[in-house]
PDB file of C-alpha atoms and ligand atoms in Angstrom:
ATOM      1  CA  UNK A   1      10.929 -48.923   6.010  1.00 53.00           C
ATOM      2  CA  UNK A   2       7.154 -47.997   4.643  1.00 56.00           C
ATOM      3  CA  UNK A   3       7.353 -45.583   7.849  1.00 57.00           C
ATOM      4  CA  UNK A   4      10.659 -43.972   6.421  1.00 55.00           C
ATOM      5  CA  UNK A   5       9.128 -43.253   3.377  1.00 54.00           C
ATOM      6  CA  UNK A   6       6.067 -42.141   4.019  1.00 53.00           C
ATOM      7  CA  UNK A   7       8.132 -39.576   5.977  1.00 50.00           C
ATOM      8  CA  UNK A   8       9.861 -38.507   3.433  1.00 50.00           C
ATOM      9  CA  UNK A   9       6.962 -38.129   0.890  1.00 53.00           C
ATOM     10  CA  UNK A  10       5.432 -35.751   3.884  1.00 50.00           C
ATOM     11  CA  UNK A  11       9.288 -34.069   3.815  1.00 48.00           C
ATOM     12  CA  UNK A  12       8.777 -33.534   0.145  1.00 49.00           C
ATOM     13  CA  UNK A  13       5.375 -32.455   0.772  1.00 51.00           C
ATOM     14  CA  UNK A  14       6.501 -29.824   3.149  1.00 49.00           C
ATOM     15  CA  UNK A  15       9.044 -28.695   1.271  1.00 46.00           C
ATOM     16  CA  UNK A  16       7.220 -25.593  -0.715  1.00 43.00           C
ATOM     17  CA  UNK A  17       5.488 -24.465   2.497  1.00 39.00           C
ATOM     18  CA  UNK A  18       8.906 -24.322   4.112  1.00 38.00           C
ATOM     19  CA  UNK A  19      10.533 -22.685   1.360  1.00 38.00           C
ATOM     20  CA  UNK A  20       7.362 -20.231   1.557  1.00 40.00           C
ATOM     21  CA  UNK A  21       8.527 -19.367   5.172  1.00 40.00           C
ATOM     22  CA  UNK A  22      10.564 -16.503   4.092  1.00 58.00           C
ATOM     23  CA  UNK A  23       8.081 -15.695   1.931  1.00 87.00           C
ATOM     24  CA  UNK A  24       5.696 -12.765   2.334  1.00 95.00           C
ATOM     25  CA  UNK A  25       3.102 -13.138   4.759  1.00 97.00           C
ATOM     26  CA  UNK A  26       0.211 -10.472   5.358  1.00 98.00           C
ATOM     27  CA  UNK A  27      -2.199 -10.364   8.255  1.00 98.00           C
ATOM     28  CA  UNK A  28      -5.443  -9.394   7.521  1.00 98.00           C
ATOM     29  CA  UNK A  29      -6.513  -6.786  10.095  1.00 98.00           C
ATOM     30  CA  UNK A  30      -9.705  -4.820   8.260  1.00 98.00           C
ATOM     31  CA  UNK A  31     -10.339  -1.704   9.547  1.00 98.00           C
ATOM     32  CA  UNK A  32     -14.347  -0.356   9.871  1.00 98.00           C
ATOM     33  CA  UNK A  33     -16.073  -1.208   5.977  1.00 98.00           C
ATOM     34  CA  UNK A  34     -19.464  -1.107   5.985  1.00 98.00           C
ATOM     35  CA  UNK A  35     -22.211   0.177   3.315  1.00 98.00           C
ATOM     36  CA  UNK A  36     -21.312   3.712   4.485  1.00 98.00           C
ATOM     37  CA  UNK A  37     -17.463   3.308   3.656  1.00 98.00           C
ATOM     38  CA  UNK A  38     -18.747   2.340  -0.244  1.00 98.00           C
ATOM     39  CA  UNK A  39     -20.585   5.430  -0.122  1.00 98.00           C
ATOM     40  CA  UNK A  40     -18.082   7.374   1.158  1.00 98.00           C
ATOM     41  CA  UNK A  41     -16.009   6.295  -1.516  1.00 98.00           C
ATOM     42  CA  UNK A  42     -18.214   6.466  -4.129  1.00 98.00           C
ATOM     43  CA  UNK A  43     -18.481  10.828  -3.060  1.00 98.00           C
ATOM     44  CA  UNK A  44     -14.894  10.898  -3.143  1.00 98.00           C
ATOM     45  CA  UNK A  45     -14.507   9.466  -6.030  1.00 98.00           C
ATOM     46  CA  UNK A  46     -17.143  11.364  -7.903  1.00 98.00           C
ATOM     47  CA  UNK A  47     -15.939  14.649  -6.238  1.00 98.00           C
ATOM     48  CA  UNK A  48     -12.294  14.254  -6.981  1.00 98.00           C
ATOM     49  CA  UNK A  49     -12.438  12.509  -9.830  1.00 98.00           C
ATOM     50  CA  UNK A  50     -15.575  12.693 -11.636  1.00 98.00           C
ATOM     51  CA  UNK A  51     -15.594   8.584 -11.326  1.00 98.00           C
ATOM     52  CA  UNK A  52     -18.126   6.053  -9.727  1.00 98.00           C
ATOM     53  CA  UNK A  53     -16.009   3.744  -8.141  1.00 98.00           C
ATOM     54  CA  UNK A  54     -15.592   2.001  -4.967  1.00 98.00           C
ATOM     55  CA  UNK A  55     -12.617  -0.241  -6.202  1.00 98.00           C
ATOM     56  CA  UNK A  56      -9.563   0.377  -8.716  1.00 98.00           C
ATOM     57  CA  UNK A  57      -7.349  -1.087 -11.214  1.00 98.00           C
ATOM     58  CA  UNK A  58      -3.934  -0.908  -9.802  1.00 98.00           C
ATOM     59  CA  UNK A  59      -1.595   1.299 -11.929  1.00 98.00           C
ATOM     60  CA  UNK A  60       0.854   2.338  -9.190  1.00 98.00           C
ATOM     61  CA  UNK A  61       1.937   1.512  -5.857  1.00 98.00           C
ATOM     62  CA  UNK A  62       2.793   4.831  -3.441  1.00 98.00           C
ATOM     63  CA  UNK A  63       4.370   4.234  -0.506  1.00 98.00           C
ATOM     64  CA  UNK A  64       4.497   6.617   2.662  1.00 98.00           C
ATOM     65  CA  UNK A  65       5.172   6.888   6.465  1.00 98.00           C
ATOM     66  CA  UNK A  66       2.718   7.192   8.736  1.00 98.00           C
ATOM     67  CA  UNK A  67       5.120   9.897  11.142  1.00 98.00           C
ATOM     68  CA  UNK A  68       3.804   7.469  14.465  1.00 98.00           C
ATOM     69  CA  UNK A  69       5.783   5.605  16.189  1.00 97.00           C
ATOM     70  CA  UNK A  70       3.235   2.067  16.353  1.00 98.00           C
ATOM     71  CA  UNK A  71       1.278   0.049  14.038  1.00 98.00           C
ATOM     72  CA  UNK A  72      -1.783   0.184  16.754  1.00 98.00           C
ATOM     73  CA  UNK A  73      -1.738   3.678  16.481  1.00 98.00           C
ATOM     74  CA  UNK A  74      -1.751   4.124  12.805  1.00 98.00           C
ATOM     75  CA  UNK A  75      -4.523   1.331  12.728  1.00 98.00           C
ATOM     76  CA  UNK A  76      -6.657   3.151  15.020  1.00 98.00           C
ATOM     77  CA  UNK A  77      -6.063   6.435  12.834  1.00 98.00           C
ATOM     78  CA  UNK A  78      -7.284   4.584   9.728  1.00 98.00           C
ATOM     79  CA  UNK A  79     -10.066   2.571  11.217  1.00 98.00           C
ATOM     80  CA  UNK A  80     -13.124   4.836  11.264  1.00 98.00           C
ATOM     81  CA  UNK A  81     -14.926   5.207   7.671  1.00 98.00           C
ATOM     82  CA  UNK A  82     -16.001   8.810   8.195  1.00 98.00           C
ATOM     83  CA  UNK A  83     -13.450  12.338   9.330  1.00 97.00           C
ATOM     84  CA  UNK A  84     -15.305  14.729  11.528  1.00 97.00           C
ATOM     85  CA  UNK A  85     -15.712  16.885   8.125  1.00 97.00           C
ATOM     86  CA  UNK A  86     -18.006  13.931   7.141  1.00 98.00           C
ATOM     87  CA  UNK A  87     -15.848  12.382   3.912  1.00 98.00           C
ATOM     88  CA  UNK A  88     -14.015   9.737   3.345  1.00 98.00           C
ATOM     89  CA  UNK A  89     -11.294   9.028   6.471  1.00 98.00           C
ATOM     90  CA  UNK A  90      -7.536   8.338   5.145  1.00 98.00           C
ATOM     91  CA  UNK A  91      -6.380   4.778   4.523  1.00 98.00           C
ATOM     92  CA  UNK A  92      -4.210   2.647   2.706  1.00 98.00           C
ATOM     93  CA  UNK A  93      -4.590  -0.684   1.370  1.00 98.00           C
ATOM     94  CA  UNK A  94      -1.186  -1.956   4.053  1.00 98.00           C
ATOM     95  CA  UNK A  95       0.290  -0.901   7.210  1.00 98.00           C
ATOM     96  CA  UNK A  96       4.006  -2.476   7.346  1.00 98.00           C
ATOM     97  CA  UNK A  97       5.480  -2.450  11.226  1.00 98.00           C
ATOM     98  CA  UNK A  98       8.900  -1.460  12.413  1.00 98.00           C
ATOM     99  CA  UNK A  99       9.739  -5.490  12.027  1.00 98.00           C
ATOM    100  CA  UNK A 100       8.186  -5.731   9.042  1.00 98.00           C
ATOM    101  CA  UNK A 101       4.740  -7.667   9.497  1.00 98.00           C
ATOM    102  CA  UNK A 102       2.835  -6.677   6.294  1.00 98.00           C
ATOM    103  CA  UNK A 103      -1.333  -5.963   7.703  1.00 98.00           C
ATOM    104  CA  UNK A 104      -4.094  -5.316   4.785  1.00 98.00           C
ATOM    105  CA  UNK A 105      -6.739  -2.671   6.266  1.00 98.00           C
ATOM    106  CA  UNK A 106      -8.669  -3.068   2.999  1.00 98.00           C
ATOM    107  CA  UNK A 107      -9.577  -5.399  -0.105  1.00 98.00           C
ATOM    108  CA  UNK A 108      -6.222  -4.968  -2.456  1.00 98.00           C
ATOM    109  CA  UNK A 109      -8.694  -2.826  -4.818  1.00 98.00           C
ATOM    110  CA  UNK A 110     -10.335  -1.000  -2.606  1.00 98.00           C
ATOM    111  CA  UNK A 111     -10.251   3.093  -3.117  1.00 98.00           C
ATOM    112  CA  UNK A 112      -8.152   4.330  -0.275  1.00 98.00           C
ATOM    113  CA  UNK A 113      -7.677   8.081   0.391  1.00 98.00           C
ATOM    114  CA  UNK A 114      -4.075   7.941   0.949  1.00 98.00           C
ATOM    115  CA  UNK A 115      -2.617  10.619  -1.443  1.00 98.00           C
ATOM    116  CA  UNK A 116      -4.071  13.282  -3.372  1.00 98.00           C
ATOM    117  CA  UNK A 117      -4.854  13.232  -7.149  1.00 98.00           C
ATOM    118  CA  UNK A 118      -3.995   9.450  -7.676  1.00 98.00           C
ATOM    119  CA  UNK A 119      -6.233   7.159  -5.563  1.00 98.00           C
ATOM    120  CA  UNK A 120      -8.181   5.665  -8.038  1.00 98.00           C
ATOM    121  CA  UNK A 121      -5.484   3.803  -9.802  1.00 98.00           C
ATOM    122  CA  UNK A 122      -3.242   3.802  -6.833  1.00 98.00           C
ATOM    123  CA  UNK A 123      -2.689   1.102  -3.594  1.00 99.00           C
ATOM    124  CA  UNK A 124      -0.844   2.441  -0.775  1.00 98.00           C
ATOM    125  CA  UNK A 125       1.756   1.080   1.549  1.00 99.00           C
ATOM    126  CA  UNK A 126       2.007   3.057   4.698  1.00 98.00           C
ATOM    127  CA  UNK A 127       4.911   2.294   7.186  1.00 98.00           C
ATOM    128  CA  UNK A 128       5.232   2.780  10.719  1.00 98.00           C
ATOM    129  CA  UNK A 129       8.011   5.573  11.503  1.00 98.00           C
ATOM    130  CA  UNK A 130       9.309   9.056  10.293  1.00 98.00           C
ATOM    131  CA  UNK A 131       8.348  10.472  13.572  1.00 98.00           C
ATOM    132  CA  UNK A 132       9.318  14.439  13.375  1.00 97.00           C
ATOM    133  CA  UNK A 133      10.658  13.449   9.646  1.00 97.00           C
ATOM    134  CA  UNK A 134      13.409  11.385  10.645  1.00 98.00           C
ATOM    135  CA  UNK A 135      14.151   8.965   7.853  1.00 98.00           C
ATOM    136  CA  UNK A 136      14.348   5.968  10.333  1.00 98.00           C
ATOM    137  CA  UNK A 137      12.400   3.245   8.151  1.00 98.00           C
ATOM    138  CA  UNK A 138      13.883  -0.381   8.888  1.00 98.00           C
ATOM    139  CA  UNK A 139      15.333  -2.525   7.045  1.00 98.00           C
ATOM    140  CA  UNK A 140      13.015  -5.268   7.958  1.00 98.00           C
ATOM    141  CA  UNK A 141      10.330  -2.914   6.752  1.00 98.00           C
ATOM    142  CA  UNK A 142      12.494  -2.661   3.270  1.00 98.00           C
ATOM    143  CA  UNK A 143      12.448  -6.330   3.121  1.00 98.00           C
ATOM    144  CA  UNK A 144       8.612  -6.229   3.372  1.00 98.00           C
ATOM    145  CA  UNK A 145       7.991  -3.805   0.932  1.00 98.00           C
ATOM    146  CA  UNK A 146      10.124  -5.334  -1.524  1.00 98.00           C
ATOM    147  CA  UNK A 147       8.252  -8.437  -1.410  1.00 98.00           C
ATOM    148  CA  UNK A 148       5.065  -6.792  -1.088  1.00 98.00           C
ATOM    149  CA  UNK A 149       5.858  -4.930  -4.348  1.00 98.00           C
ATOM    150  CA  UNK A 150       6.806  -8.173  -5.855  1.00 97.00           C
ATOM    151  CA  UNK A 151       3.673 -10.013  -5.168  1.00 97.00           C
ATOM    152  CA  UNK A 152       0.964  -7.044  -6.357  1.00 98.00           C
ATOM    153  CA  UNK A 153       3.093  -6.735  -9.353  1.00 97.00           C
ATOM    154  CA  UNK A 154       2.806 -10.239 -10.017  1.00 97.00           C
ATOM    155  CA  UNK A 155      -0.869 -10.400  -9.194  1.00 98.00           C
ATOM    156  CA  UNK A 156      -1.555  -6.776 -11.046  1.00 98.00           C
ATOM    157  CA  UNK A 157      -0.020  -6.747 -14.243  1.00 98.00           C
ATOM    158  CA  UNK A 158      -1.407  -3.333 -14.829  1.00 98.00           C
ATOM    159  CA  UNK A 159       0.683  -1.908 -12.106  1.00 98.00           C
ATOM    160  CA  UNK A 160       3.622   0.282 -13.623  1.00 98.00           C
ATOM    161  CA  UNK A 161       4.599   3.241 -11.083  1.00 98.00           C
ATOM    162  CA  UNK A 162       5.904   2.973  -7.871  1.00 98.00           C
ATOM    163  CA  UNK A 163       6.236   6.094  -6.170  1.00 98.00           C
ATOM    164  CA  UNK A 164       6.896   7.968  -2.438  1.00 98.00           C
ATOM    165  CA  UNK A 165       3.952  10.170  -1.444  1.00 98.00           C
ATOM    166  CA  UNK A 166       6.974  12.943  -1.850  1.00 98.00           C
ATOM    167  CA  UNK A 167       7.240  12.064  -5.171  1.00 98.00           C
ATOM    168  CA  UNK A 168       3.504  13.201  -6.107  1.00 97.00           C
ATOM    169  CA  UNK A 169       4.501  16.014  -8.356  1.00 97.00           C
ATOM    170  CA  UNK A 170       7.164  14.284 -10.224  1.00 97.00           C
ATOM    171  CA  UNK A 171       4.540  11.178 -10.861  1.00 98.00           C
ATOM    172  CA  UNK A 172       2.229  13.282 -12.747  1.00 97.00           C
ATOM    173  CA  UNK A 173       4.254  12.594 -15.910  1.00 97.00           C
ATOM    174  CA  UNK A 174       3.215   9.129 -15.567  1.00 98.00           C
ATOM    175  CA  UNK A 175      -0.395  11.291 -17.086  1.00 98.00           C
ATOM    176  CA  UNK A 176      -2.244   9.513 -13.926  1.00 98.00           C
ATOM    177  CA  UNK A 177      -2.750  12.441 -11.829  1.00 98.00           C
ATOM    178  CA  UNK A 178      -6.482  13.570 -11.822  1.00 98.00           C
ATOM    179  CA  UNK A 179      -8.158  16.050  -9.156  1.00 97.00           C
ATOM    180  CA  UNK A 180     -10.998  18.154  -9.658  1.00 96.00           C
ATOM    181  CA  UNK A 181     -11.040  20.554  -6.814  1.00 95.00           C
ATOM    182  CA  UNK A 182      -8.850  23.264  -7.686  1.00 90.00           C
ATOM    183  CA  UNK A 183      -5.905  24.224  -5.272  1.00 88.00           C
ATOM    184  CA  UNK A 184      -6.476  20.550  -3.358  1.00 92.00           C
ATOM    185  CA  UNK A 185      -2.690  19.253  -2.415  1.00 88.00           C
ATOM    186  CA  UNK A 186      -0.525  19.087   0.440  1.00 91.00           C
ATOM    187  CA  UNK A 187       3.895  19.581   1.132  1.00 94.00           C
ATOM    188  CA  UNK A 188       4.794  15.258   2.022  1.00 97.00           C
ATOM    189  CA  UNK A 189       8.579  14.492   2.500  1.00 97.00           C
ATOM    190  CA  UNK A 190       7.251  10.757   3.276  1.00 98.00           C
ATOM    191  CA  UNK A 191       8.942   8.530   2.867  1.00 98.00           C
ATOM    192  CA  UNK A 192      11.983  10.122   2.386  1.00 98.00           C
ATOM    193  CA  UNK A 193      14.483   9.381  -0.517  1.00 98.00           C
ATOM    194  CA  UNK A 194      16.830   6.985   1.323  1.00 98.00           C
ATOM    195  CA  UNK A 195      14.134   5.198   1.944  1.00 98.00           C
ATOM    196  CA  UNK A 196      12.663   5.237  -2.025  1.00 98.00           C
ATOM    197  CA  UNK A 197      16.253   5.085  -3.895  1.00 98.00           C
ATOM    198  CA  UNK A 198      16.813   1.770  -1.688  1.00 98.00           C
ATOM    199  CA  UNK A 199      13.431  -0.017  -3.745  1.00 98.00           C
ATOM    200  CA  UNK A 200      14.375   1.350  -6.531  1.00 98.00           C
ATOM    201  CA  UNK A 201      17.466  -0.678  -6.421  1.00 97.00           C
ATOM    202  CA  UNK A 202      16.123  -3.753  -4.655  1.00 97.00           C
ATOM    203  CA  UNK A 203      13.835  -3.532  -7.249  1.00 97.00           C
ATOM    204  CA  UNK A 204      15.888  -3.055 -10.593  1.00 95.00           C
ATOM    205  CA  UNK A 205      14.955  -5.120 -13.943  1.00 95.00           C
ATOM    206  CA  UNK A 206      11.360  -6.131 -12.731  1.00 95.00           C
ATOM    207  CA  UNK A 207       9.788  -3.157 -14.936  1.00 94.00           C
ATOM    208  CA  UNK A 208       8.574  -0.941 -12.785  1.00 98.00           C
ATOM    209  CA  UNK A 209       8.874   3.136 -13.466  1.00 98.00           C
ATOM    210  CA  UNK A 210      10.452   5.060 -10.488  1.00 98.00           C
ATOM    211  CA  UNK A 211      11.267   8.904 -10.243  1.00 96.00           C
ATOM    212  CA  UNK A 212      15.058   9.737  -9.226  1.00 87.00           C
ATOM    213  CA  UNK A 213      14.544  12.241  -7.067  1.00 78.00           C
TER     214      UNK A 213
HETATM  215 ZN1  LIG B 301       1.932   9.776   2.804  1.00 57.10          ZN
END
């Protein structure tokens, strides 16, 4: 009888972890960060923005595709802290796989170069797919950034803007868009507006500023 009960307390114990199951989970998988990533950072910041930073407040969350076809590959591409032009290589704070395992490259804050004009106030989600621009994202991988989006709202209440790297000229009304090197941009279509209209309405109500086209 004590046995059964004691079993049940542990049941009842249990419970929230199992209820957690189908909860987000993220992997931590850091890619290269030594002293010469914070430096790096700290030159990109102070040549694109005039800043000296090495981590951010969170005021929006862009998302993107990574236009590979595996997480490995993507990871690889991010890993090194220097490009062969010796600045800052690209990154972003999470890599979401085609089944929708969430992986943090960097601390949540960390600056990432991931889109022009708006990485210091902005984490990035990159997703595995939109090989030759084919809008081919998952819907495991819309799960994931749903509740991804969900928790750094929760955990950043200064986040406001959620965004698709396409979106980069319409979010400049949000009046976060700095860049000090005139002429610096680049043409994204990632990660396409099927993709982006299908947050939006997964995410309705919870306060967070999208762009309709
Ligand atoms: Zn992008």
């Amino acid at each position: 009888m004590f046995r059964k009960i004691l079993l049940v307390l542990i049941g009842l114990l249990l419970l929230p972890g199992t209820m957690l199951a189908g909860e987000l989970q993220i992997i931590d998988k850091p890619i290269q960060w030594s002293a010469q990533r914070e430096q790096l950072i700290r030159e990109y910041a102070q040549t694109h923005y005039g800043m000296d930073m090495v981590y951010i407040v969170p005021q929006a969350i862009v998302v993107h595709w990574t236009a590979g076809n595996t997480w490995e590959s993507a990871y690889q591409h991010f890993y090194q802290e220097a490009r062969s032009d010796g600045t800052l290589n690209v990154a972003s704070q999470f890599l979401v796989s085609r089944d929708g395992t969430v992986f943090r490259l960097t601390p949540e804050t960390a600056l990432d170069r991931h889109i022009i004009g708006y990485n210091w106030c902005a984490i990035g989600i990159e997703n595995v797919g939109g090989v030759n621009g084919a809008e081919d994202l998952t819907a495991k991988q819309l799960e994931a950034n749903v509740k991804l989006i969900c928790y750094l709202q929760e955990k950043y209440p200064t986040i406001r803007y959620v965004f698709g790297h396409y979106q980069q000229d319409a979010a400049r009304s949000s009046g976060l868009y700095r860049e000090k090197v005139a002429g610096y941009r680049s043409e994204k279509i990632d990660p396409g507006r099927s993709f982006m209209a299908a947050l939006q309405a997964r995410l309705q109500g919870r306060e967070l500023v999208f762009y309709p086209e």
